[in-house]
CSV table of C-alpha atoms in Angstrom, one decimal:
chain,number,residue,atom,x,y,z
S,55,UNK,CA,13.3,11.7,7.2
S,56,UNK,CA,13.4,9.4,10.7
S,57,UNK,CA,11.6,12.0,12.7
S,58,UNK,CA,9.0,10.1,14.2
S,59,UNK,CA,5.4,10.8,13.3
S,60,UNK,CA,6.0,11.4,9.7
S,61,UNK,CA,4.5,9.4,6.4
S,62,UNK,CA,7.1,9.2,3.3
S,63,UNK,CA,4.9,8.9,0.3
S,64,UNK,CA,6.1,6.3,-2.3
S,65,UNK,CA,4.4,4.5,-5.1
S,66,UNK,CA,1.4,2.7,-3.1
S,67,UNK,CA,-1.9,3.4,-3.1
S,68,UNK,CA,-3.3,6.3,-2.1
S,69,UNK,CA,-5.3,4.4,1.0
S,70,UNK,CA,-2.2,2.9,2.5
S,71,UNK,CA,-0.9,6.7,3.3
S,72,UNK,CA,-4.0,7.3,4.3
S,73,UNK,CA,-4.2,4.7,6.7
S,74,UNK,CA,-0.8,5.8,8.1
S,75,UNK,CA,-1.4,9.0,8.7
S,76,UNK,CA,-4.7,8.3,10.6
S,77,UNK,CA,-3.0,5.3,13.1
S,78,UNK,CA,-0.7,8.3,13.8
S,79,UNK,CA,-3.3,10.8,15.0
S,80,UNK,CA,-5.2,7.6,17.0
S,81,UNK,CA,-1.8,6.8,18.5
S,82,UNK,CA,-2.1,10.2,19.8
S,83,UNK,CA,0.0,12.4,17.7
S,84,UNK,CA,-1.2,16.0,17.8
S,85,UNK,CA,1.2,16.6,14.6
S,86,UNK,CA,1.6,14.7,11.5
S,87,UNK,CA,4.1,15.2,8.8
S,88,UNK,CA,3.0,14.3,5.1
S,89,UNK,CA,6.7,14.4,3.2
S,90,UNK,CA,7.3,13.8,-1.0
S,91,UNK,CA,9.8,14.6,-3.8
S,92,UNK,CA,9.2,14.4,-7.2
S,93,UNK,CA,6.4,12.7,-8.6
S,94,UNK,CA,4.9,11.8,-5.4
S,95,UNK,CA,3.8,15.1,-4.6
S,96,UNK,CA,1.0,15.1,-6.3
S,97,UNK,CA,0.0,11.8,-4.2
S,98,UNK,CA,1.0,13.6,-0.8
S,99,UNK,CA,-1.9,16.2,-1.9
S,100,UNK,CA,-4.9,13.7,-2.3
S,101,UNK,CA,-3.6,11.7,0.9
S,102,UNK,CA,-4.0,15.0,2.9
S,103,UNK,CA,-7.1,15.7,1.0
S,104,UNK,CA,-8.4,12.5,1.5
S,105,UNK,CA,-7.5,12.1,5.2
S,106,UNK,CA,-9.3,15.6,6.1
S,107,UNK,CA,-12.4,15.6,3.8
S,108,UNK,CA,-13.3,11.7,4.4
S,109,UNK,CA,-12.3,10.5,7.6
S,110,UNK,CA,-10.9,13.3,9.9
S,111,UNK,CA,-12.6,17.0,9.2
S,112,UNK,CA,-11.0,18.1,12.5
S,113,UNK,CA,-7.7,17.7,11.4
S,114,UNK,CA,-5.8,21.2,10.1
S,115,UNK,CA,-3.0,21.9,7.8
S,116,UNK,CA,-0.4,23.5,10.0
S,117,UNK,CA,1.9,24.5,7.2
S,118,UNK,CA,2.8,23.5,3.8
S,119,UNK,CA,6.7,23.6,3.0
S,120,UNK,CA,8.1,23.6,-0.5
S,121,UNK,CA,11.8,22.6,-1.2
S,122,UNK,CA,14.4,21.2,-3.4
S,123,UNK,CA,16.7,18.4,-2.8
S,124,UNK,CA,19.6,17.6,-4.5
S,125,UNK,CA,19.7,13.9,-5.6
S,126,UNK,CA,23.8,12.8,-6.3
S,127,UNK,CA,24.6,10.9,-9.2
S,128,UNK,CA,25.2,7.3,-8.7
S,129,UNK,CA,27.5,7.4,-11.7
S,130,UNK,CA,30.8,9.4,-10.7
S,131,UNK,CA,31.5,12.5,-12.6
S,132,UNK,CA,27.5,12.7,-13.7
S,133,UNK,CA,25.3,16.3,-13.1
S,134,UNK,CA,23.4,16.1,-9.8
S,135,UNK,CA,19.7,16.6,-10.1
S,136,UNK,CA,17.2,18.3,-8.4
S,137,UNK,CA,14.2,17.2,-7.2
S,138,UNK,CA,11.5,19.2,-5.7
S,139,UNK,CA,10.5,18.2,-2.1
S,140,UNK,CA,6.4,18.9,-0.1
S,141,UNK,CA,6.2,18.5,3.5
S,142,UNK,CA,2.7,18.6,4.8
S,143,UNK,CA,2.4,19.2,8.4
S,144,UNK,CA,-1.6,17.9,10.0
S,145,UNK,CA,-2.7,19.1,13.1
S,146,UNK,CA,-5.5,17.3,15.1
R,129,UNK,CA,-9.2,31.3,-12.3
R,130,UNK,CA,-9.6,34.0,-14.5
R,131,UNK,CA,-7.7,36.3,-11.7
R,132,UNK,CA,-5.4,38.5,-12.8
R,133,UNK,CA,-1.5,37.6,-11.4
R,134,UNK,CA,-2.1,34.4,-12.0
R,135,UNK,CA,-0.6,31.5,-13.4
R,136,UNK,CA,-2.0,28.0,-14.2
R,137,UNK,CA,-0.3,24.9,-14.8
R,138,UNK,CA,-0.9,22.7,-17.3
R,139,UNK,CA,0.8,20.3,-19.7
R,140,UNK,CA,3.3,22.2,-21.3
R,141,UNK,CA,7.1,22.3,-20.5
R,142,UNK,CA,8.3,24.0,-16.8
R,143,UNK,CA,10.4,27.2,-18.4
R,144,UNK,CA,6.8,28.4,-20.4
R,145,UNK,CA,5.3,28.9,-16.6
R,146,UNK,CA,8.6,30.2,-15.1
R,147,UNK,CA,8.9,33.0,-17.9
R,148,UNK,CA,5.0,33.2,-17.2
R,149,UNK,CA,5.9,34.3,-13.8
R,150,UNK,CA,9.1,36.3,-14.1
R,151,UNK,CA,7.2,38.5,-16.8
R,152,UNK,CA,4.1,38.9,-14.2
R,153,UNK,CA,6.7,40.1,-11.8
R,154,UNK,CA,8.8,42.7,-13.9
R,155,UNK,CA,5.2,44.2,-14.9
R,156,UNK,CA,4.7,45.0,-11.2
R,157,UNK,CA,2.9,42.2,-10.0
R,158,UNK,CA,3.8,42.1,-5.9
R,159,UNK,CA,2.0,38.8,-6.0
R,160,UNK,CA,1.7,35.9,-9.0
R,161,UNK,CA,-1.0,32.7,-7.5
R,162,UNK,CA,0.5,29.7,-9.1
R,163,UNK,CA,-2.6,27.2,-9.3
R,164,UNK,CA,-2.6,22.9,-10.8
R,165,UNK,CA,-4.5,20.5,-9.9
R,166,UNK,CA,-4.1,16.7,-10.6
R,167,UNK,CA,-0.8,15.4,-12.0
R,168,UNK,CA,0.3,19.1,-12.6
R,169,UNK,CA,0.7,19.7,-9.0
R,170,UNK,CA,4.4,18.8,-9.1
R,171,UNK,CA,5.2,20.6,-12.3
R,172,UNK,CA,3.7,23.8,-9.9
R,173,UNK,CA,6.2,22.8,-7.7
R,174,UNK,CA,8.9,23.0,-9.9
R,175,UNK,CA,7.8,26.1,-11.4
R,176,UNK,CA,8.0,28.1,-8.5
R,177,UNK,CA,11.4,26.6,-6.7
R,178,UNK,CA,12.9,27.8,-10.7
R,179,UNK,CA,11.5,30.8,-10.1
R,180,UNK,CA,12.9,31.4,-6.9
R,181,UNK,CA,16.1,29.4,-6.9
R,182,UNK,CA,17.5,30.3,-10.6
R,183,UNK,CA,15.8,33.6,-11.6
R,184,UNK,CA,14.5,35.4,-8.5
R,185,UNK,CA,16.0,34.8,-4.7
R,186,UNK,CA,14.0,37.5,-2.8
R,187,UNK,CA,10.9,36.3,-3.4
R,188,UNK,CA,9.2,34.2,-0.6
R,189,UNK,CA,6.1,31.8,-0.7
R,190,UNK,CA,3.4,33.8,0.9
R,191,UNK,CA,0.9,31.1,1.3
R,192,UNK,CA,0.1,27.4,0.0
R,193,UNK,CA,-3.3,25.7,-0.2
R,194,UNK,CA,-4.7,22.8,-1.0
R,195,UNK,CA,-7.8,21.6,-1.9
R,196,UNK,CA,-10.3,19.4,-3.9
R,197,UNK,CA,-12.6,20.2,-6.8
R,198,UNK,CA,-15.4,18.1,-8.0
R,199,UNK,CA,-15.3,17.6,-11.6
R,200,UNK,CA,-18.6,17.2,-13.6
R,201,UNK,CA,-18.6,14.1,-15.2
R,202,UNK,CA,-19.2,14.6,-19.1
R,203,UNK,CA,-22.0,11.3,-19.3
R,204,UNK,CA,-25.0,11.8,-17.8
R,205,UNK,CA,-25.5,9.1,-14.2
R,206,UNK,CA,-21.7,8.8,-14.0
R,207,UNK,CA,-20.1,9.8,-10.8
R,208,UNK,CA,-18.2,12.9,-10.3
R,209,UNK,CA,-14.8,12.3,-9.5
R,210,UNK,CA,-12.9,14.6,-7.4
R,211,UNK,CA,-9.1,16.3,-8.6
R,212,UNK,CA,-6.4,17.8,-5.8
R,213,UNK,CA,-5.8,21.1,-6.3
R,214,UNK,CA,-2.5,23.2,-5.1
R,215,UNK,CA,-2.3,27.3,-5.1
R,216,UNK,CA,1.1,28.9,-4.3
R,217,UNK,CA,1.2,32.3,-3.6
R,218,UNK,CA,4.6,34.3,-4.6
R,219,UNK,CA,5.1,37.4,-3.1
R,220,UNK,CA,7.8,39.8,-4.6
């Protein structure tokens, strides 16, 4: 998750993300990559949403990538969960 | 959304819409489109790494969009608000 040029969406608002991803692109990325788990996919979807249809209608999904991620307990001997993972790749 | 091979998410629990899909593809579906929009986006998520990492291995994601939809607003004069939308497309 330290590869440069990619937004980790938490529990902001939908505009900080936003506002991420677009200071990448003016930065001069060609590529940005929109990453979530859990809840916070649903949020990943309206950032990318948001970014294309109100400020950057240029910009392309590249590829969306669906996974699971296995999250290990912080109690010892507890089931690990999964949680499912997006990764949105932009391309300007 | 009334397309046949198709699946959408709402608000009830993840192994309905697995067993939704699993069923589709022992009738012979090659394909089942897994649609949500809004909050159910993740639950689509889920649905489809189940399908493909507990009940069926061999089948790949064929394609992933997202999108918005403008929803009518039920009062007359009030704004429409727009919903993320998310289709998966399994391939057997």
């Amino acid at each position: 998750m330290s590869e440069s040029n990619s937004v980790l969406i938490g529990r902001k608002p939908v505009m900080n993300y936003v506002l991420a991803c677009i200071t990448l692109f003016h930065g001069g990325a060609k590529e940005v990559h929109v990453k979530a788990r859990g809840r916070a996919i649903t949020l990943a979807v309206d950032v990318v949403e948001v970014v294309r249809r109100r400020f950057m209608p240029d910009v392309k999904y590249k590829k969306v990538s669906i996974g699971t991620e296995q999250l290990t307990p912080r109690e010892e001997g507890a089931t690990p969960t999964n949680v499912s993972t997006i990764e949105i790749t932009l391309e300007h």
